[in-house]
mmCIF file of C-alpha atoms in Angstrom:
data_model
loop_
_atom_site.group_PDB
_atom_site.id
_atom_site.type_symbol
_atom_site.label_atom_id
_atom_site.label_comp_id
_atom_site.label_asym_id
_atom_site.label_seq_id
_atom_site.Cartn_x
_atom_site.Cartn_y
_atom_site.Cartn_z
ATOM 1 C CA MET A 842 -33.622 -5.649 32.493
ATOM 2 C CA LEU A 843 -32.859 -2.163 31.132
ATOM 3 C CA LEU A 844 -29.483 -1.885 32.698
ATOM 4 C CA PRO A 845 -27.644 -4.532 30.773
ATOM 5 C CA TRP A 846 -28.911 -3.026 27.480
ATOM 6 C CA LEU A 847 -27.710 0.446 28.621
ATOM 7 C CA ALA A 848 -24.390 -1.017 29.326
ATOM 8 C CA ILE A 849 -24.167 -2.683 25.825
ATOM 9 C CA VAL A 850 -25.186 0.732 24.289
ATOM 10 C CA ALA A 851 -22.559 2.551 26.309
ATOM 11 C CA ALA A 852 -19.879 0.052 25.317
ATOM 12 C CA VAL A 853 -20.736 0.392 21.603
ATOM 13 C CA LEU A 854 -20.725 4.224 21.836
ATOM 14 C CA ALA A 855 -17.372 4.075 23.631
ATOM 15 C CA LEU A 856 -15.980 2.001 20.792
ATOM 16 C CA PHE A 857 -17.066 4.613 18.291
ATOM 17 C CA LEU A 858 -15.877 7.554 20.364
ATOM 18 C CA PHE A 859 -12.563 6.014 21.491
ATOM 19 C CA PRO A 860 -9.766 7.993 19.687
ATOM 20 C CA GLY A 861 -7.111 6.269 17.771
ATOM 21 C CA SER A 862 -3.582 6.290 19.285
ATOM 22 C CA THR A 863 -0.210 4.728 18.646
ATOM 23 C CA PRO A 864 2.235 3.205 21.199
ATOM 24 C CA ALA A 865 4.400 5.912 22.798
ATOM 25 C CA MET A 866 8.083 6.063 22.144
ATOM 26 C CA ASP A 867 10.312 5.492 25.268
ATOM 27 C CA ALA A 868 11.332 9.069 25.858
ATOM 28 C CA ARG A 869 14.144 8.050 28.269
ATOM 29 C CA ALA A 870 15.737 5.633 25.862
ATOM 30 C CA HIS A 871 15.040 7.777 22.844
ATOM 31 C CA PRO A 872 14.937 11.526 23.874
ATOM 32 C CA ASP A 873 14.899 12.603 20.181
ATOM 33 C CA GLY A 874 12.269 10.095 19.213
ATOM 34 C CA LEU A 875 8.744 10.802 17.901
ATOM 35 C CA ALA A 876 5.536 8.728 17.781
ATOM 36 C CA VAL A 877 2.514 10.659 16.548
ATOM 37 C CA LEU A 878 -0.756 9.840 14.855
ATOM 38 C CA GLU A 879 -2.064 13.021 13.289
ATOM 39 C CA GLN A 880 -3.723 14.940 10.532
ATOM 40 C CA VAL A 881 -1.512 16.984 8.240
ATOM 41 C CA PRO A 882 -2.160 19.326 5.282
ATOM 42 C CA VAL A 883 -2.179 17.550 1.831
ATOM 43 C CA SER A 884 -3.460 19.300 -1.222
ATOM 44 C CA GLU A 885 -5.965 21.508 0.531
ATOM 45 C CA THR A 886 -7.281 18.671 2.642
ATOM 46 C CA ARG A 887 -6.309 17.089 6.049
ATOM 47 C CA GLN A 888 -5.097 13.510 5.787
ATOM 48 C CA TRP A 889 -3.744 11.202 8.412
ATOM 49 C CA VAL A 890 -0.152 10.073 8.883
ATOM 50 C CA LEU A 891 1.537 7.793 11.447
ATOM 51 C CA ILE A 892 5.052 9.084 12.082
ATOM 52 C CA ARG A 893 7.447 6.977 14.300
ATOM 53 C CA THR A 894 11.177 7.144 14.766
ATOM 54 C CA GLU A 895 13.789 6.772 17.560
ATOM 55 C CA ASP A 896 15.543 9.924 16.245
ATOM 56 C CA VAL A 897 13.990 12.676 14.153
ATOM 57 C CA ALA A 898 17.408 13.327 12.590
ATOM 58 C CA ASN A 899 16.970 9.893 10.763
ATOM 59 C CA PRO A 900 16.289 9.930 6.980
ATOM 60 C CA VAL A 901 12.563 10.175 6.200
ATOM 61 C CA VAL A 902 10.759 7.174 4.449
ATOM 62 C CA LEU A 903 7.210 7.661 3.235
ATOM 63 C CA PHE A 904 5.250 4.342 2.601
ATOM 64 C CA VAL A 905 2.450 4.657 0.011
ATOM 65 C CA HIS A 906 -0.149 1.945 0.450
ATOM 66 C CA GLY A 907 -1.839 -0.156 -2.126
ATOM 67 C CA GLY A 908 -5.402 -0.638 -3.156
ATOM 68 C CA PRO A 909 -6.591 1.820 -4.215
ATOM 69 C CA GLY A 910 -8.137 2.445 -0.817
ATOM 70 C CA THR A 911 -6.471 -0.370 1.211
ATOM 71 C CA ALA A 912 -5.178 1.556 4.261
ATOM 72 C CA GLN A 913 -2.761 -0.338 6.432
ATOM 73 C CA LEU A 914 -1.551 1.858 9.358
ATOM 74 C CA THR A 915 -1.438 -0.865 12.072
ATOM 75 C CA LEU A 916 -0.156 -3.579 9.789
ATOM 76 C CA MET A 917 2.594 -1.296 8.502
ATOM 77 C CA ARG A 918 3.434 -0.011 12.047
ATOM 78 C CA ARG A 919 4.085 -3.609 13.077
ATOM 79 C CA ASN A 920 5.997 -4.336 9.936
ATOM 80 C CA THR A 921 8.279 -1.340 10.088
ATOM 81 C CA ARG A 922 8.975 -1.306 13.845
ATOM 82 C CA PRO A 923 12.738 -2.358 13.304
ATOM 83 C CA LEU A 924 13.159 0.514 10.813
ATOM 84 C CA GLU A 925 12.344 3.122 13.411
ATOM 85 C CA ARG A 926 15.929 2.923 14.647
ATOM 86 C CA TYR A 927 17.271 3.975 11.209
ATOM 87 C CA PHE A 928 14.451 6.011 9.631
ATOM 88 C CA THR A 929 11.691 8.429 10.407
ATOM 89 C CA VAL A 930 8.939 6.117 9.216
ATOM 90 C CA VAL A 931 5.837 7.718 7.790
ATOM 91 C CA ASN A 932 2.738 5.638 6.973
ATOM 92 C CA TRP A 933 -0.064 7.509 5.339
ATOM 93 C CA ASP A 934 -3.800 6.880 4.780
ATOM 94 C CA GLN A 935 -4.616 8.283 1.382
ATOM 95 C CA ARG A 936 -7.728 10.213 0.579
ATOM 96 C CA ARG A 937 -10.843 8.116 0.821
ATOM 97 C CA ALA A 938 -8.849 5.377 2.677
ATOM 98 C CA GLY A 939 -9.091 4.529 6.442
ATOM 99 C CA LYS A 940 -8.629 7.407 8.640
ATOM 100 C CA SER A 941 -8.458 9.760 5.718
ATOM 101 C CA PHE A 942 -11.816 8.714 4.326
ATOM 102 C CA ALA A 943 -13.335 12.162 4.665
ATOM 103 C CA ALA A 944 -10.615 13.756 2.641
ATOM 104 C CA GLY A 945 -11.961 11.986 -0.456
ATOM 105 C CA ARG A 946 -15.481 13.266 -0.296
ATOM 106 C CA ASP A 947 -15.108 15.373 -3.485
ATOM 107 C CA ARG A 948 -15.485 12.643 -6.217
ATOM 108 C CA ALA A 949 -14.285 14.981 -8.970
ATOM 109 C CA ARG A 950 -10.805 15.024 -7.284
ATOM 110 C CA MET A 951 -10.574 11.200 -6.985
ATOM 111 C CA THR A 952 -8.236 10.972 -10.019
ATOM 112 C CA MET A 953 -4.842 9.474 -10.439
ATOM 113 C CA GLY A 954 -3.455 12.936 -11.114
ATOM 114 C CA GLN A 955 -4.775 14.167 -7.758
ATOM 115 C CA PHE A 956 -3.224 11.230 -5.947
ATOM 116 C CA VAL A 957 0.106 11.914 -7.616
ATOM 117 C CA ASP A 958 -0.290 15.563 -6.458
ATOM 118 C CA ASP A 959 -0.972 14.170 -2.943
ATOM 119 C CA VAL A 960 2.236 12.134 -2.934
ATOM 120 C CA VAL A 961 4.288 15.255 -4.074
ATOM 121 C CA ASP A 962 2.612 17.538 -1.647
ATOM 122 C CA LEU A 963 2.944 15.265 1.411
ATOM 123 C CA SER A 964 6.595 14.493 0.483
ATOM 124 C CA SER A 965 7.364 18.247 0.262
ATOM 125 C CA TYR A 966 5.709 18.787 3.663
ATOM 126 C CA LEU A 967 7.699 15.966 5.235
ATOM 127 C CA ALA A 968 11.004 17.282 3.771
ATOM 128 C CA ARG A 969 10.266 20.733 5.148
ATOM 129 C CA ARG A 970 9.175 19.515 8.534
ATOM 130 C CA PHE A 971 12.164 17.293 9.105
ATOM 131 C CA ARG A 972 14.600 19.589 7.340
ATOM 132 C CA LYS A 973 15.632 17.102 4.620
ATOM 133 C CA GLU A 974 16.506 17.933 1.041
ATOM 134 C CA ARG A 975 14.910 14.598 -0.160
ATOM 135 C CA ILE A 976 13.035 11.659 1.235
ATOM 136 C CA LEU A 977 12.927 7.938 0.440
ATOM 137 C CA LEU A 978 9.643 6.797 -1.202
ATOM 138 C CA VAL A 979 8.350 3.270 -0.888
ATOM 139 C CA GLY A 980 5.180 2.219 -2.799
ATOM 140 C CA HIS A 981 3.174 -0.951 -2.712
ATOM 141 C CA SER A 982 0.919 -2.093 -5.520
ATOM 142 C CA TRP A 983 -1.441 0.775 -6.436
ATOM 143 C CA GLY A 984 1.060 2.842 -4.436
ATOM 144 C CA THR A 985 3.735 2.065 -6.943
ATOM 145 C CA VAL A 986 1.729 3.685 -9.717
ATOM 146 C CA ILE A 987 1.284 6.989 -8.050
ATOM 147 C CA GLY A 988 4.704 6.627 -6.397
ATOM 148 C CA ALA A 989 6.568 6.089 -9.653
ATOM 149 C CA LEU A 990 4.708 8.857 -11.371
ATOM 150 C CA ALA A 991 5.502 11.220 -8.453
ATOM 151 C CA VAL A 992 9.268 10.330 -8.623
ATOM 152 C CA HIS A 993 9.153 10.752 -12.406
ATOM 153 C CA ARG A 994 7.694 14.272 -12.043
ATOM 154 C CA ARG A 995 9.688 15.434 -9.132
ATOM 155 C CA PRO A 996 13.040 13.510 -8.775
ATOM 156 C CA ASP A 997 14.439 16.467 -6.846
ATOM 157 C CA LEU A 998 12.158 15.512 -3.904
ATOM 158 C CA PHE A 999 13.309 11.870 -3.553
ATOM 159 C CA SER A 1000 16.544 10.230 -2.574
ATOM 160 C CA ALA A 1001 15.550 6.768 -3.895
ATOM 161 C CA TYR A 1002 12.404 4.784 -4.841
ATOM 162 C CA VAL A 1003 11.438 1.231 -3.690
ATOM 163 C CA GLY A 1004 8.615 -0.517 -5.534
ATOM 164 C CA ILE A 1005 6.921 -3.561 -3.851
ATOM 165 C CA GLY A 1006 4.682 -5.610 -6.117
ATOM 166 C CA GLN A 1007 5.477 -2.991 -8.750
ATOM 167 C CA MET A 1008 2.753 -2.347 -11.241
ATOM 168 C CA SER A 1009 3.457 -1.439 -14.839
ATOM 169 C CA THR A 1010 0.721 -1.962 -17.525
ATOM 170 C CA MET A 1011 -2.530 -2.464 -15.835
ATOM 171 C CA ALA A 1012 -4.453 -3.994 -18.712
ATOM 172 C CA GLU A 1013 -1.766 -6.574 -19.423
ATOM 173 C CA SER A 1014 -1.258 -7.304 -15.752
ATOM 174 C CA GLU A 1015 -5.013 -8.056 -15.253
ATOM 175 C CA ARG A 1016 -5.130 -10.167 -18.356
ATOM 176 C CA LEU A 1017 -2.223 -12.325 -17.038
ATOM 177 C CA SER A 1018 -3.750 -12.504 -13.573
ATOM 178 C CA TYR A 1019 -7.021 -13.682 -14.922
ATOM 179 C CA GLU A 1020 -5.506 -16.289 -17.259
ATOM 180 C CA TRP A 1021 -3.398 -17.782 -14.472
ATOM 181 C CA THR A 1022 -6.371 -18.020 -12.085
ATOM 182 C CA LEU A 1023 -8.487 -19.744 -14.714
ATOM 183 C CA GLU A 1024 -5.606 -22.207 -15.500
ATOM 184 C CA GLN A 1025 -5.212 -22.944 -11.801
ATOM 185 C CA ALA A 1026 -8.978 -23.624 -11.433
ATOM 186 C CA ARG A 1027 -8.978 -25.956 -14.369
ATOM 187 C CA SER A 1028 -5.904 -27.823 -13.259
ATOM 188 C CA ALA A 1029 -7.516 -28.321 -9.847
ATOM 189 C CA GLY A 1030 -10.727 -29.588 -11.381
ATOM 190 C CA ASP A 1031 -12.597 -26.730 -9.630
ATOM 191 C CA ARG A 1032 -15.455 -26.562 -11.972
ATOM 192 C CA ARG A 1033 -17.395 -24.023 -9.778
ATOM 193 C CA SER A 1034 -14.512 -21.564 -9.914
ATOM 194 C CA VAL A 1035 -14.050 -22.152 -13.628
ATOM 195 C CA ALA A 1036 -17.774 -21.352 -14.183
ATOM 196 C CA LYS A 1037 -17.415 -18.114 -12.211
ATOM 197 C CA LEU A 1038 -14.434 -17.012 -14.177
ATOM 198 C CA VAL A 1039 -15.981 -17.811 -17.457
ATOM 199 C CA ALA A 1040 -19.113 -15.942 -16.458
ATOM 200 C CA ILE A 1041 -17.387 -12.741 -15.604
ATOM 201 C CA GLY A 1042 -15.146 -13.041 -18.659
ATOM 202 C CA PRO A 1043 -11.654 -11.684 -19.095
ATOM 203 C CA PRO A 1044 -10.678 -8.089 -18.133
ATOM 204 C CA PRO A 1045 -11.489 -5.277 -18.706
ATOM 205 C CA TYR A 1046 -14.624 -6.182 -16.852
ATOM 206 C CA GLU A 1047 -17.877 -4.754 -18.431
ATOM 207 C CA GLY A 1048 -20.778 -3.649 -16.276
ATOM 208 C CA ALA A 1049 -20.428 -4.489 -12.632
ATOM 209 C CA PHE A 1050 -16.704 -3.940 -12.542
ATOM 210 C CA ARG A 1051 -16.164 -4.105 -8.722
ATOM 211 C CA SER A 1052 -18.044 -7.367 -8.339
ATOM 212 C CA LYS A 1053 -16.219 -9.081 -11.247
ATOM 213 C CA PHE A 1054 -12.789 -7.717 -10.061
ATOM 214 C CA LEU A 1055 -13.313 -8.932 -6.505
ATOM 215 C CA THR A 1056 -14.531 -12.314 -7.743
ATOM 216 C CA GLU A 1057 -11.241 -12.806 -9.665
ATOM 217 C CA ARG A 1058 -9.204 -11.651 -6.648
ATOM 218 C CA GLN A 1059 -10.907 -14.025 -4.329
ATOM 219 C CA LEU A 1060 -10.272 -17.006 -6.632
ATOM 220 C CA LEU A 1061 -6.680 -15.935 -7.274
ATOM 221 C CA ALA A 1062 -6.124 -15.762 -3.547
ATOM 222 C CA ARG A 1063 -7.364 -19.336 -3.172
ATOM 223 C CA TYR A 1064 -4.509 -20.584 -5.307
ATOM 224 C CA GLY A 1065 -1.803 -18.547 -3.415
ATOM 225 C CA GLY A 1066 -1.412 -15.830 -5.994
ATOM 226 C CA GLU A 1067 -1.909 -12.948 -3.401
ATOM 227 C CA TYR A 1068 -0.297 -14.406 -0.216
ATOM 228 C CA HIS A 1069 1.940 -17.370 -0.673
ATOM 229 C CA GLY A 1070 0.695 -20.551 0.920
ATOM 230 C CA SER A 1071 -2.629 -18.997 1.985
ATOM 231 C CA ARG A 1072 -6.032 -19.974 0.508
ATOM 232 C CA ILE A 1073 -7.608 -16.706 1.706
ATOM 233 C CA GLY A 1074 -4.963 -14.467 0.524
ATOM 234 C CA ALA A 1075 -3.996 -11.412 2.754
ATOM 235 C CA LEU A 1076 -7.535 -11.221 4.194
ATOM 236 C CA GLY A 1077 -6.599 -12.801 7.508
ATOM 237 C CA VAL A 1078 -3.597 -10.650 8.034
ATOM 238 C CA VAL A 1079 -5.468 -7.446 7.117
ATOM 239 C CA LEU A 1080 -8.563 -8.245 9.226
ATOM 240 C CA ARG A 1081 -6.431 -9.295 12.293
ATOM 241 C CA ASN A 1082 -4.579 -6.001 12.134
ATOM 242 C CA LEU A 1083 -7.753 -3.973 11.501
ATOM 243 C CA VAL A 1084 -9.614 -5.562 14.454
ATOM 244 C CA LEU A 1085 -6.663 -5.273 16.888
ATOM 245 C CA SER A 1086 -5.664 -1.820 15.668
ATOM 246 C CA ARG A 1087 -4.935 0.947 18.258
ATOM 247 C CA GLU A 1088 -4.688 3.420 15.358
ATOM 248 C CA TYR A 1089 -8.281 2.925 14.034
ATOM 249 C CA THR A 1090 -11.534 3.903 15.623
ATOM 250 C CA MET A 1091 -14.701 1.895 14.943
ATOM 251 C CA THR A 1092 -15.702 4.551 12.394
ATOM 252 C CA ASP A 1093 -12.298 4.136 10.733
ATOM 253 C CA ARG A 1094 -12.863 0.402 10.567
ATOM 254 C CA ILE A 1095 -16.194 0.890 8.810
ATOM 255 C CA ASN A 1096 -14.630 3.469 6.462
ATOM 256 C CA PHE A 1097 -11.877 0.978 5.656
ATOM 257 C CA PHE A 1098 -14.345 -1.151 3.705
ATOM 258 C CA ARG A 1099 -16.228 1.804 2.345
ATOM 259 C CA GLY A 1100 -12.923 3.353 1.090
ATOM 260 C CA ILE A 1101 -11.873 0.238 -0.851
ATOM 261 C CA SER A 1102 -15.186 -0.051 -2.764
ATOM 262 C CA GLN A 1103 -15.507 3.667 -3.445
ATOM 263 C CA SER A 1104 -11.922 4.060 -4.407
ATOM 264 C CA LEU A 1105 -12.085 1.204 -6.890
ATOM 265 C CA ASP A 1106 -15.240 2.660 -8.401
ATOM 266 C CA ALA A 1107 -13.678 6.072 -8.805
ATOM 267 C CA LEU A 1108 -10.292 4.994 -10.201
ATOM 268 C CA HIS A 1109 -10.561 1.780 -11.914
ATOM 269 C CA GLU A 1110 -11.087 3.096 -15.472
ATOM 270 C CA GLU A 1111 -8.189 5.497 -15.319
ATOM 271 C CA LEU A 1112 -6.090 2.764 -13.617
ATOM 272 C CA PHE A 1113 -6.769 0.370 -16.472
ATOM 273 C CA ARG A 1114 -5.218 2.869 -18.926
ATOM 274 C CA THR A 1115 -1.969 3.059 -16.890
ATOM 275 C CA ASP A 1116 1.199 2.054 -18.707
ATOM 276 C CA LEU A 1117 4.362 3.001 -16.825
ATOM 277 C CA PHE A 1118 6.455 1.694 -19.755
ATOM 278 C CA VAL A 1119 5.273 4.902 -21.436
ATOM 279 C CA GLN A 1120 4.408 7.195 -18.523
ATOM 280 C CA ALA A 1121 7.496 6.568 -16.333
ATOM 281 C CA PRO A 1122 10.137 5.034 -18.690
ATOM 282 C CA ALA A 1123 12.905 6.576 -16.621
ATOM 283 C CA LEU A 1124 13.399 7.522 -13.004
ATOM 284 C CA GLN A 1125 16.186 9.827 -12.067
ATOM 285 C CA VAL A 1126 16.863 8.290 -8.569
ATOM 286 C CA PRO A 1127 18.241 4.899 -7.390
ATOM 287 C CA VAL A 1128 15.593 2.229 -7.712
ATOM 288 C CA TRP A 1129 14.815 -1.067 -6.023
ATOM 289 C CA PHE A 1130 11.991 -3.404 -6.982
ATOM 290 C CA CYS A 1131 10.932 -6.005 -4.329
ATOM 291 C CA LEU A 1132 8.990 -8.691 -6.212
ATOM 292 C CA GLY A 1133 7.309 -11.873 -4.755
ATOM 293 C CA ARG A 1134 8.201 -14.913 -6.869
ATOM 294 C CA HIS A 1135 4.604 -16.158 -6.580
ATOM 295 C CA ASP A 1136 2.794 -12.804 -7.096
ATOM 296 C CA ARG A 1137 -0.007 -13.346 -9.626
ATOM 297 C CA GLU A 1138 -2.143 -10.409 -8.400
ATOM 298 C CA VAL A 1139 0.343 -8.026 -10.055
ATOM 299 C CA PRO A 1140 2.335 -10.683 -12.001
ATOM 300 C CA SER A 1141 5.950 -10.422 -11.012
ATOM 301 C CA ALA A 1142 7.181 -11.508 -14.429
ATOM 302 C CA LEU A 1143 5.548 -8.433 -16.035
ATOM 303 C CA SER A 1144 6.983 -6.262 -13.193
ATOM 304 C CA ALA A 1145 10.422 -7.684 -13.928
ATOM 305 C CA ARG A 1146 10.007 -6.753 -17.700
ATOM 306 C CA TYR A 1147 9.312 -3.170 -16.572
ATOM 307 C CA PHE A 1148 12.379 -3.209 -14.417
ATOM 308 C CA GLU A 1149 14.583 -4.319 -17.366
ATOM 309 C CA ALA A 1150 13.158 -1.548 -19.528
ATOM 310 C CA LEU A 1151 13.389 1.181 -16.805
ATOM 311 C CA GLU A 1152 16.206 3.719 -16.941
ATOM 312 C CA ALA A 1153 17.691 4.756 -13.632
ATOM 313 C CA PRO A 1154 21.098 5.700 -12.464
ATOM 314 C CA ARG A 1155 21.192 2.707 -10.246
ATOM 315 C CA LYS A 1156 18.688 -0.126 -9.995
ATOM 316 C CA GLN A 1157 18.339 -3.525 -8.296
ATOM 317 C CA LEU A 1158 15.619 -6.245 -8.609
ATOM 318 C CA VAL A 1159 15.309 -8.304 -5.403
ATOM 319 C CA TRP A 1160 13.240 -11.550 -5.510
ATOM 320 C CA PHE A 1161 11.399 -12.773 -2.467
ATOM 321 C CA GLU A 1162 11.164 -16.445 -2.978
ATOM 322 C CA ARG A 1163 8.554 -17.224 -0.315
ATOM 323 C CA SER A 1164 6.217 -14.375 -1.134
ATOM 324 C CA ALA A 1165 3.412 -13.375 -3.453
ATOM 325 C CA HIS A 1166 2.029 -9.824 -3.531
ATOM 326 C CA LEU A 1167 3.048 -8.746 -0.008
ATOM 327 C CA PRO A 1168 6.768 -9.490 0.288
ATOM 328 C CA ASN A 1169 7.273 -6.755 2.931
ATOM 329 C CA THR A 1170 4.766 -8.640 5.121
ATOM 330 C CA GLU A 1171 5.345 -12.238 4.078
ATOM 331 C CA GLU A 1172 9.182 -11.914 4.416
ATOM 332 C CA ARG A 1173 9.318 -8.861 6.624
ATOM 333 C CA GLU A 1174 12.787 -9.402 8.007
ATOM 334 C CA LYS A 1175 14.345 -9.693 4.578
ATOM 335 C CA PHE A 1176 12.574 -6.565 3.477
ATOM 336 C CA ASN A 1177 13.589 -4.549 6.425
ATOM 337 C CA ARG A 1178 17.263 -5.846 6.086
ATOM 338 C CA LEU A 1179 17.181 -4.677 2.453
ATOM 339 C CA LEU A 1180 16.234 -1.058 3.495
ATOM 340 C CA VAL A 1181 18.904 -1.021 6.290
ATOM 341 C CA ASP A 1182 21.754 -2.818 4.559
ATOM 342 C CA ALA A 1183 21.317 -1.726 0.896
ATOM 343 C CA VAL A 1184 19.053 1.378 0.564
ATOM 344 C CA LEU A 1185 20.136 3.348 3.597
ATOM 345 C CA PRO A 1186 23.863 3.284 2.631
ATOM 346 C CA ALA A 1187 22.923 4.483 -0.938
ATOM 347 C CA LEU A 1188 21.102 7.460 0.633
ATOM 348 C CA ARG A 1189 24.386 8.569 2.255
ATOM 349 C CA GLU A 1190 26.436 8.329 -0.938
#
C-alpha cells in the first residue's frame, strides 16, 4: 500500500522541481534565431524574461504586462508567435510577479517609481544586448502606466510606444468602472450583485481594499466588461495558459496568485493617485493606442480622452470592436497585423 503513495509524492515533487522551458527555435530553418527563458539583471535584482525571435537582427519589442502582478509568459508567447518573424519578442515577468516573484521581496522597493526604473533598466539592457539604439515598448493595462512614464522619462530609449487598454487617471477610471457595473446589475435585475456593490461602496475602497476591488472586478467580468462575450472575464484564458504552461514551474504557478495579491496591496494607493494627463502629457515618440470598444475595466472612453489630449510626434488610436480589456488576446490577429503593417514600417522611417 505504501508504493502508490510514494509514487504520488514523487510525482508531486517532480512537478515542483521540473524546470520551466520554452519551445526551441528550429535552428536549421532559423540559424540566427533565439528562444531563451532566463534571468537577467534588472535594477540590482534578477528578473525573468522570455526572448524569442527567428532572427536576432530584428527590432526588439518589450511587452510590459498588466496587473500589477499579472504575469503572462505563456499566454503572451502564444499570442506573439507570429511576431517572432519580424521582431525579437521579449516578454517579462515583473518583480513580485510569476517567475520574478522573489525579486520583489523588498517591500520598500515595491513602488511605481521602482517599476518605472525597472522598465528603463531592462530596456537599456536589451538595447545593449541586441545592439539597438532604441526598442519598441508595448504596455498593457498597469503596464501602460509604468510604460508611458518610462517613455516620458527616457524617450531616447524607445522607437515607439503601444498602449493596450491604456490607463490614464486611475481614480476616474475606477469610478466609471464601478458605476457601469452597478448600472448593468440593476438593468439585469441582479439584486444580489447590486447588494454587493452597494455594500462595498464606490472607489476609492476603504478598509479591505483588495477584497472590494476584486469583488467589483468579478461582477464587471460577468457583464462582459473585461473579456467581451465572457461571463467569467479573462479568468478562463489565464488559467488555461497557466495550467498548460511550459514556462512556469509549480512554484511559479503558486507565486502567480501570491504575486497578484501582494502587488495590489503594495501599489494600489500610489496607483490611485496616478494621473497621466498630468504626469505624461506628452510622449516624444510615435504612439499607438489599442482600445477594446467594450472595455469597462479601464473604460476605453476615458482612454480615448487621454489619447486626444496626448502630445506626440505621431499618434493613432485603433479600436478593437470585438474586444474589451484584452484586445491583443481577444483579436490577436488584428493586433499582430497592426504591429507588422503599421508600427514596424514606422520604426524604419
